[in-house]
CSV table of C-alpha atoms in Angstrom, one decimal:
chain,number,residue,atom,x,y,z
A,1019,UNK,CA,-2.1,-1.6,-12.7
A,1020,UNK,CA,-0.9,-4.9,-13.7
A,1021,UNK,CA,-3.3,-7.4,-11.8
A,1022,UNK,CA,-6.0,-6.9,-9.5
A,1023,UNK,CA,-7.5,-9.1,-7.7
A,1024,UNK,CA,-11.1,-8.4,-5.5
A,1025,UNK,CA,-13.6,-10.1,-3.6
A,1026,UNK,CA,-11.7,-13.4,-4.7
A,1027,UNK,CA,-13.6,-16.3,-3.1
A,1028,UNK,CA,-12.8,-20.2,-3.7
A,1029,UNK,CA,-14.3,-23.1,-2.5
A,1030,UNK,CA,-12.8,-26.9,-2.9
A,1031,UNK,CA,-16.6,-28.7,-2.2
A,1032,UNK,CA,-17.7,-27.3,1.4
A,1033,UNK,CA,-14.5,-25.6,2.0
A,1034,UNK,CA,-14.1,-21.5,1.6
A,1035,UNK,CA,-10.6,-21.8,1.0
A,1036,UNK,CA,-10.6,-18.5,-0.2
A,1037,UNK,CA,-12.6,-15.8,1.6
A,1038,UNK,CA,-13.0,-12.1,-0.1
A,1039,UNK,CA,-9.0,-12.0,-0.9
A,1040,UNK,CA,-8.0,-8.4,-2.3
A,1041,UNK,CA,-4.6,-7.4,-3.9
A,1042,UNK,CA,-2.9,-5.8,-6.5
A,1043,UNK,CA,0.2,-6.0,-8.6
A,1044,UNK,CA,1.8,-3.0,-10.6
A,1045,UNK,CA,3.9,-3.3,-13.4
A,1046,UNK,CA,7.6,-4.1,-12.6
A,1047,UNK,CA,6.7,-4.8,-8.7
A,1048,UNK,CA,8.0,-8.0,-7.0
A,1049,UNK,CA,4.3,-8.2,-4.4
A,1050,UNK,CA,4.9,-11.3,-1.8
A,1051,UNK,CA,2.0,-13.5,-0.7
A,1052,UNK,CA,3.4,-15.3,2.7
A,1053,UNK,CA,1.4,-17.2,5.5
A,1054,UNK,CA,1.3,-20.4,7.0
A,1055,UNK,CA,0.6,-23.8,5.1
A,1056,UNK,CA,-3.4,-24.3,4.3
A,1057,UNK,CA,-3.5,-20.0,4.5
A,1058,UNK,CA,-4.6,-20.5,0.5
A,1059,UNK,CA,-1.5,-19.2,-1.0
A,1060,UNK,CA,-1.1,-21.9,-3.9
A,1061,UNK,CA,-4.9,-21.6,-3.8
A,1062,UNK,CA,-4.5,-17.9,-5.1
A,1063,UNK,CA,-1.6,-18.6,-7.7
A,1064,UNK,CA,-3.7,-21.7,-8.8
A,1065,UNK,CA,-6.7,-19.1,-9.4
A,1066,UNK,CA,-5.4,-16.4,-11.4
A,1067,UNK,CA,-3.9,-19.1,-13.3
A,1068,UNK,CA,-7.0,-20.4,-14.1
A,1069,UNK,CA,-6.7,-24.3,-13.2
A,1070,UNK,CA,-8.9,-23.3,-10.3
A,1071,UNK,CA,-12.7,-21.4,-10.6
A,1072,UNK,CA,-13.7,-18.8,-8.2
A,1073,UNK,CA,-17.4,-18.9,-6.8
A,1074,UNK,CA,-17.2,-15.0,-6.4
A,1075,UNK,CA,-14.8,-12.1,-7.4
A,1076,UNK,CA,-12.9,-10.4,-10.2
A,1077,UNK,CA,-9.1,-10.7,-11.8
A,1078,UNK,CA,-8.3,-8.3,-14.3
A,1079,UNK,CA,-4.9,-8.4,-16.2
A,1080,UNK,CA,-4.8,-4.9,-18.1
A,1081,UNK,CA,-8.3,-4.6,-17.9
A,1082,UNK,CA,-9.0,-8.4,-19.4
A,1083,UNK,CA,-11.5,-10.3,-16.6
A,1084,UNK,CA,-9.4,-13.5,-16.2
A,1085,UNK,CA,-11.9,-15.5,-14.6
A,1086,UNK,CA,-14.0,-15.9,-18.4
A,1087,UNK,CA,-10.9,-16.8,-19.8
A,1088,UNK,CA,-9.7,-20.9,-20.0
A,1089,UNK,CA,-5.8,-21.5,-18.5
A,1090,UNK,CA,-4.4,-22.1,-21.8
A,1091,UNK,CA,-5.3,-18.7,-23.0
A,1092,UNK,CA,-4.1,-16.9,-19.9
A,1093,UNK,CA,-0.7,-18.5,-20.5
A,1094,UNK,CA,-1.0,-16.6,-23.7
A,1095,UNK,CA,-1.8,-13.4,-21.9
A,1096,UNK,CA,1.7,-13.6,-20.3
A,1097,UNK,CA,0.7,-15.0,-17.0
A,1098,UNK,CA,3.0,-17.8,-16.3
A,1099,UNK,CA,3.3,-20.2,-13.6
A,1100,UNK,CA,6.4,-21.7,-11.4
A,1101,UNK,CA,4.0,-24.4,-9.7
A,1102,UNK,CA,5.2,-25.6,-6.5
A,1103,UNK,CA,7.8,-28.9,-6.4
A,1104,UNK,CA,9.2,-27.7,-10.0
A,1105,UNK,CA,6.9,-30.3,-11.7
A,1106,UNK,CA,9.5,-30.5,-14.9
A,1107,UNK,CA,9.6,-33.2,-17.3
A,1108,UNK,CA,12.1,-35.6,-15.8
A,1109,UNK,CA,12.7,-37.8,-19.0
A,1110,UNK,CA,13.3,-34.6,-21.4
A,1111,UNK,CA,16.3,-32.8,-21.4
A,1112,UNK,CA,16.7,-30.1,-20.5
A,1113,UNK,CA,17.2,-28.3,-24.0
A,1114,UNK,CA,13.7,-30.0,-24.4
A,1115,UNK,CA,12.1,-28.8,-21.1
A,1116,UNK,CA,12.9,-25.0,-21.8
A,1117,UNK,CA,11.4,-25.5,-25.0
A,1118,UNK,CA,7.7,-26.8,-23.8
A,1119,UNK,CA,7.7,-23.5,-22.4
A,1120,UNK,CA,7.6,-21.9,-25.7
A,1121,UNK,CA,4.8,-24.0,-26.7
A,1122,UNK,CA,2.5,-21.4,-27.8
A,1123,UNK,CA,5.1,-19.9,-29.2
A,1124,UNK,CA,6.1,-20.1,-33.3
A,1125,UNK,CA,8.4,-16.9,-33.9
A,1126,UNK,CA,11.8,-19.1,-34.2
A,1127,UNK,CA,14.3,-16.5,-34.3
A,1128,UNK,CA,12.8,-15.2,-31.0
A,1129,UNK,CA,12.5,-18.6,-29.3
A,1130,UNK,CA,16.6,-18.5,-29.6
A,1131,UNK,CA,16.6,-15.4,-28.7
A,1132,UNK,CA,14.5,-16.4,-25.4
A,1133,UNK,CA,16.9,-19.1,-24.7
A,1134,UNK,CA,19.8,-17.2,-24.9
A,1135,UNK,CA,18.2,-14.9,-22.3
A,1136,UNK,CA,17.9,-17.6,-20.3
A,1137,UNK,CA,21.3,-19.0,-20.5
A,1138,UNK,CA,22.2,-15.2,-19.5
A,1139,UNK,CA,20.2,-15.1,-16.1
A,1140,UNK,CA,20.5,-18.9,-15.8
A,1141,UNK,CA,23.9,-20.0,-17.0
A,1142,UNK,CA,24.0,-23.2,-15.7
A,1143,UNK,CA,21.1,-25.2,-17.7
A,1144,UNK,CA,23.5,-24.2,-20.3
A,1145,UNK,CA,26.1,-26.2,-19.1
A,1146,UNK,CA,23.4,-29.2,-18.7
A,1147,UNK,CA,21.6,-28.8,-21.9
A,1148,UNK,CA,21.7,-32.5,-22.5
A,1149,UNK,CA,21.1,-33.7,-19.5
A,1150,UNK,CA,18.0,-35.4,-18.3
A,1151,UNK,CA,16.0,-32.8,-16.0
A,1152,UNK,CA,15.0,-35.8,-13.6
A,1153,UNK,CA,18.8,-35.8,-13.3
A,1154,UNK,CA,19.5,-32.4,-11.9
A,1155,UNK,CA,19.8,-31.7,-8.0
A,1156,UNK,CA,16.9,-30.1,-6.6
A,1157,UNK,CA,18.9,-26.8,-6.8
A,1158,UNK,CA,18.8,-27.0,-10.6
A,1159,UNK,CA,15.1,-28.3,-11.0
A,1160,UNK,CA,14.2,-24.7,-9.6
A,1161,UNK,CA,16.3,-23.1,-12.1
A,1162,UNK,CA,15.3,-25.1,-14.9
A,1163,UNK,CA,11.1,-24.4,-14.2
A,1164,UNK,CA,11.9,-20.6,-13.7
A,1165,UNK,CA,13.6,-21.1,-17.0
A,1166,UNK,CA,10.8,-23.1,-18.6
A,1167,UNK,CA,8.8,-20.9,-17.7
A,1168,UNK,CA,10.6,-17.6,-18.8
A,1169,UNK,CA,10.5,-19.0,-22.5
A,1170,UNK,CA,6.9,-18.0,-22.8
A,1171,UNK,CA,8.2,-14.6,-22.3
A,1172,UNK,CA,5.6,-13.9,-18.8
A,1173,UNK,CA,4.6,-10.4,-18.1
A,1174,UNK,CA,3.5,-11.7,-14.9
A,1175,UNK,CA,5.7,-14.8,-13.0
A,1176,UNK,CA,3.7,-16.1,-10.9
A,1177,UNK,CA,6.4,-18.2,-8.4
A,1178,UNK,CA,5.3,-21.0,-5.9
A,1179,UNK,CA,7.5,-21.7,-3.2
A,1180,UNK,CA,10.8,-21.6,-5.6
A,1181,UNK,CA,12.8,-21.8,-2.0
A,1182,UNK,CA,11.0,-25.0,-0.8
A,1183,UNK,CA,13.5,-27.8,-0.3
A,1184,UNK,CA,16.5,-25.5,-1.0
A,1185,UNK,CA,19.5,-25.0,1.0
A,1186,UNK,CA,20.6,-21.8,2.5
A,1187,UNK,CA,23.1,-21.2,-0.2
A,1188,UNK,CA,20.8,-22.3,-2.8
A,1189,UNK,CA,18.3,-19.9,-1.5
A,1190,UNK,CA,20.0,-17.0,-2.0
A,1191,UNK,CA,20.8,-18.1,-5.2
A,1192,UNK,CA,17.4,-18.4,-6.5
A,1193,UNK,CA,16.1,-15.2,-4.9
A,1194,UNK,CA,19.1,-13.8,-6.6
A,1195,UNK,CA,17.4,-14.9,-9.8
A,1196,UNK,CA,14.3,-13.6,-8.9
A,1197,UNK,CA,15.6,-10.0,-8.4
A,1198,UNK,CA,17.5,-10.3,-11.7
A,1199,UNK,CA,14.2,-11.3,-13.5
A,1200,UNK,CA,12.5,-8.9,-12.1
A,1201,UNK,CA,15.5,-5.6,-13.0
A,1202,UNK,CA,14.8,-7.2,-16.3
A,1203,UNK,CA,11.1,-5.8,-16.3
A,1204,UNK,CA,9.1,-8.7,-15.4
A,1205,UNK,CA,6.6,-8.4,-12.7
A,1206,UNK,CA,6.3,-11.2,-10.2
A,1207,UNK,CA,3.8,-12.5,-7.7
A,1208,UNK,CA,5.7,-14.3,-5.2
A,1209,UNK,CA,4.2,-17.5,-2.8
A,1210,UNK,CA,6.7,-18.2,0.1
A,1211,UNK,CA,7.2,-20.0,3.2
A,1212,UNK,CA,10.7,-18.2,3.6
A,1213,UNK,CA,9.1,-15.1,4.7
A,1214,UNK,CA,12.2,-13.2,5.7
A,1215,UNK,CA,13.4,-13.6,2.4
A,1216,UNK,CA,10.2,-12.4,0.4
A,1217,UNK,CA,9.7,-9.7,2.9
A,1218,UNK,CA,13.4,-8.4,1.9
A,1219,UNK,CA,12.6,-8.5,-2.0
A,1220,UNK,CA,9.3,-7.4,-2.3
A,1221,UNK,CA,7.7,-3.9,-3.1
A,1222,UNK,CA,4.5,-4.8,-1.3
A,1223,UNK,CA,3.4,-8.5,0.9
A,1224,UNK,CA,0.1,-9.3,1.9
A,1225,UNK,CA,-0.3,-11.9,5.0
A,1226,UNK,CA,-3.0,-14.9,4.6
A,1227,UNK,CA,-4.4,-16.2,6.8
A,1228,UNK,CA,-7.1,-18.9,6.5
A,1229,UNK,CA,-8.7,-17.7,3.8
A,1230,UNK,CA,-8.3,-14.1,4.5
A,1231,UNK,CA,-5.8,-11.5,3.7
A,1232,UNK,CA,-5.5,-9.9,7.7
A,1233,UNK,CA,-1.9,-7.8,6.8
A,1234,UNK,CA,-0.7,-5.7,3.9
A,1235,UNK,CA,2.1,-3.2,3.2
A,1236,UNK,CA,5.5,-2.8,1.8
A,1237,UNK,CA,7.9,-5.6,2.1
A,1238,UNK,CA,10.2,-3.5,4.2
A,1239,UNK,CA,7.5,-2.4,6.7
A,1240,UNK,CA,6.2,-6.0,7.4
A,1241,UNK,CA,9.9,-7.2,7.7
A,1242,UNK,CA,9.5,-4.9,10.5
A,1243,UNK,CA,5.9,-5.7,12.2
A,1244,UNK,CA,6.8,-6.6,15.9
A,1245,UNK,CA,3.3,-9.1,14.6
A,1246,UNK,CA,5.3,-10.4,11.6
A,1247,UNK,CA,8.4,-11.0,13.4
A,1248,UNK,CA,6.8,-13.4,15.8
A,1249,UNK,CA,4.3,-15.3,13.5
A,1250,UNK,CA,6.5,-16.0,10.8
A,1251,UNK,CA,10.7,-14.5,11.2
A,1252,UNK,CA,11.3,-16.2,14.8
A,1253,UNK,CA,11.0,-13.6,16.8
A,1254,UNK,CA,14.5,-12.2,15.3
């Protein structure tokens, strides 16, 4: 097992925002967290991350217990985070925003070798190397923080609404990534408000829900809940 997560429970003051969350990811899965907005999603990501402190619980990462461990050094484990709205540098290039995400990084010949995968999965931030990030349509931003964050060479991506803001086409083309990431051998936990499309990529999904995970299973079976459907796919 890759992550596990148990008894999770985060408070912001007086609020339980998380309340007993369970959930694992194996190595090489694509696992799906979906739900509405305020079910504690980010919450979760922002958690095993380490920029927020659980009141209760356990994460382990191969067997290390996250939650004694600062953020910095967790980005050194290998678990990296896409945070939600891209949050690049807008006044660095783009060259220069891929590498910040090598910053903990200092093996030279395999920082160019991590940038040319990335120009391999994302080949347009190759065409835009010089270009200021702020710059880039919205469509690119995404690419450029999955890339960003792919130069600190994750064993865990841990991706917050990389749809949000995205059109249709767009979309597709992102998740498309995400698939290709993932064949590559990285493992990803997956935030997402298109549910339909998470559902369809996942190997497992859990369902918050205020707090509380109230759903779990494979992606393709909750694709399918009659429960699902209605909540979160339109009825369709």
């Amino acid at each position: 097992m890759l992550l596990e997560v148990k008894d999770l429970n985060v408070y912001y003051g007086a609020i339980h925002a998380l309340q007993g969350v369970n959930f694992q990811v194996d190595e090489g899965q694509i696992v799906t967290l979906i739900g509405a907005n305020g079910a504690g999603k980010s919450t979760t990501l922002n958690t095993i991350s380490g920029l927020l402190q659980p009141r209760q619980g356990a994460m382990t990462f191969r067997d290390k217990d996250l939650t004694r461990i600062q953020a910095q050094d967790i980005v050194r484990l290998g678990v990296i985070q896409v945070p939600e709205g891209r949050k690049i540098f807008a006044t660095l290039t783009v060259l220069e925003n891929l590498e910040m995400g090598a910053y903990t990084r200092s093996d030279k010949a395999e920082i160019q070798n991590s940038l040319e995968q990335v120009f391999r999965s994302l080949p347009r931030l190759k065409e835009r190397l010089k270009q200021l990030g702020g710059t880039l349509s919205g469509g690119e931003q995404q690419m450029l923080a999955i890339g960003r964050a792919l130069m600190a060479r994750p064993q865990l991506l841990l991706l917050d609404e990389p749809s949000m803001g995205l059109s249709p086409v767009l979309v597709e083309e992102v998740f498309n990534i995400i698939q290709d990431i993932n064949a590559q051998g990285t493992a990803i936990l997956l935030v997402e408000q298109n549910a339909q499309m998470a559902l369809s990529v996942a190997n497992r999904a859990y369902v918050l829900e205020t707090g509380r995970v109230t759903l779990e299973g494979t992606g393709h079976e909750l694709l399918h809940n009659p429960q699902i459907m209605e909540a979160y796919l339109g009825g369709h």
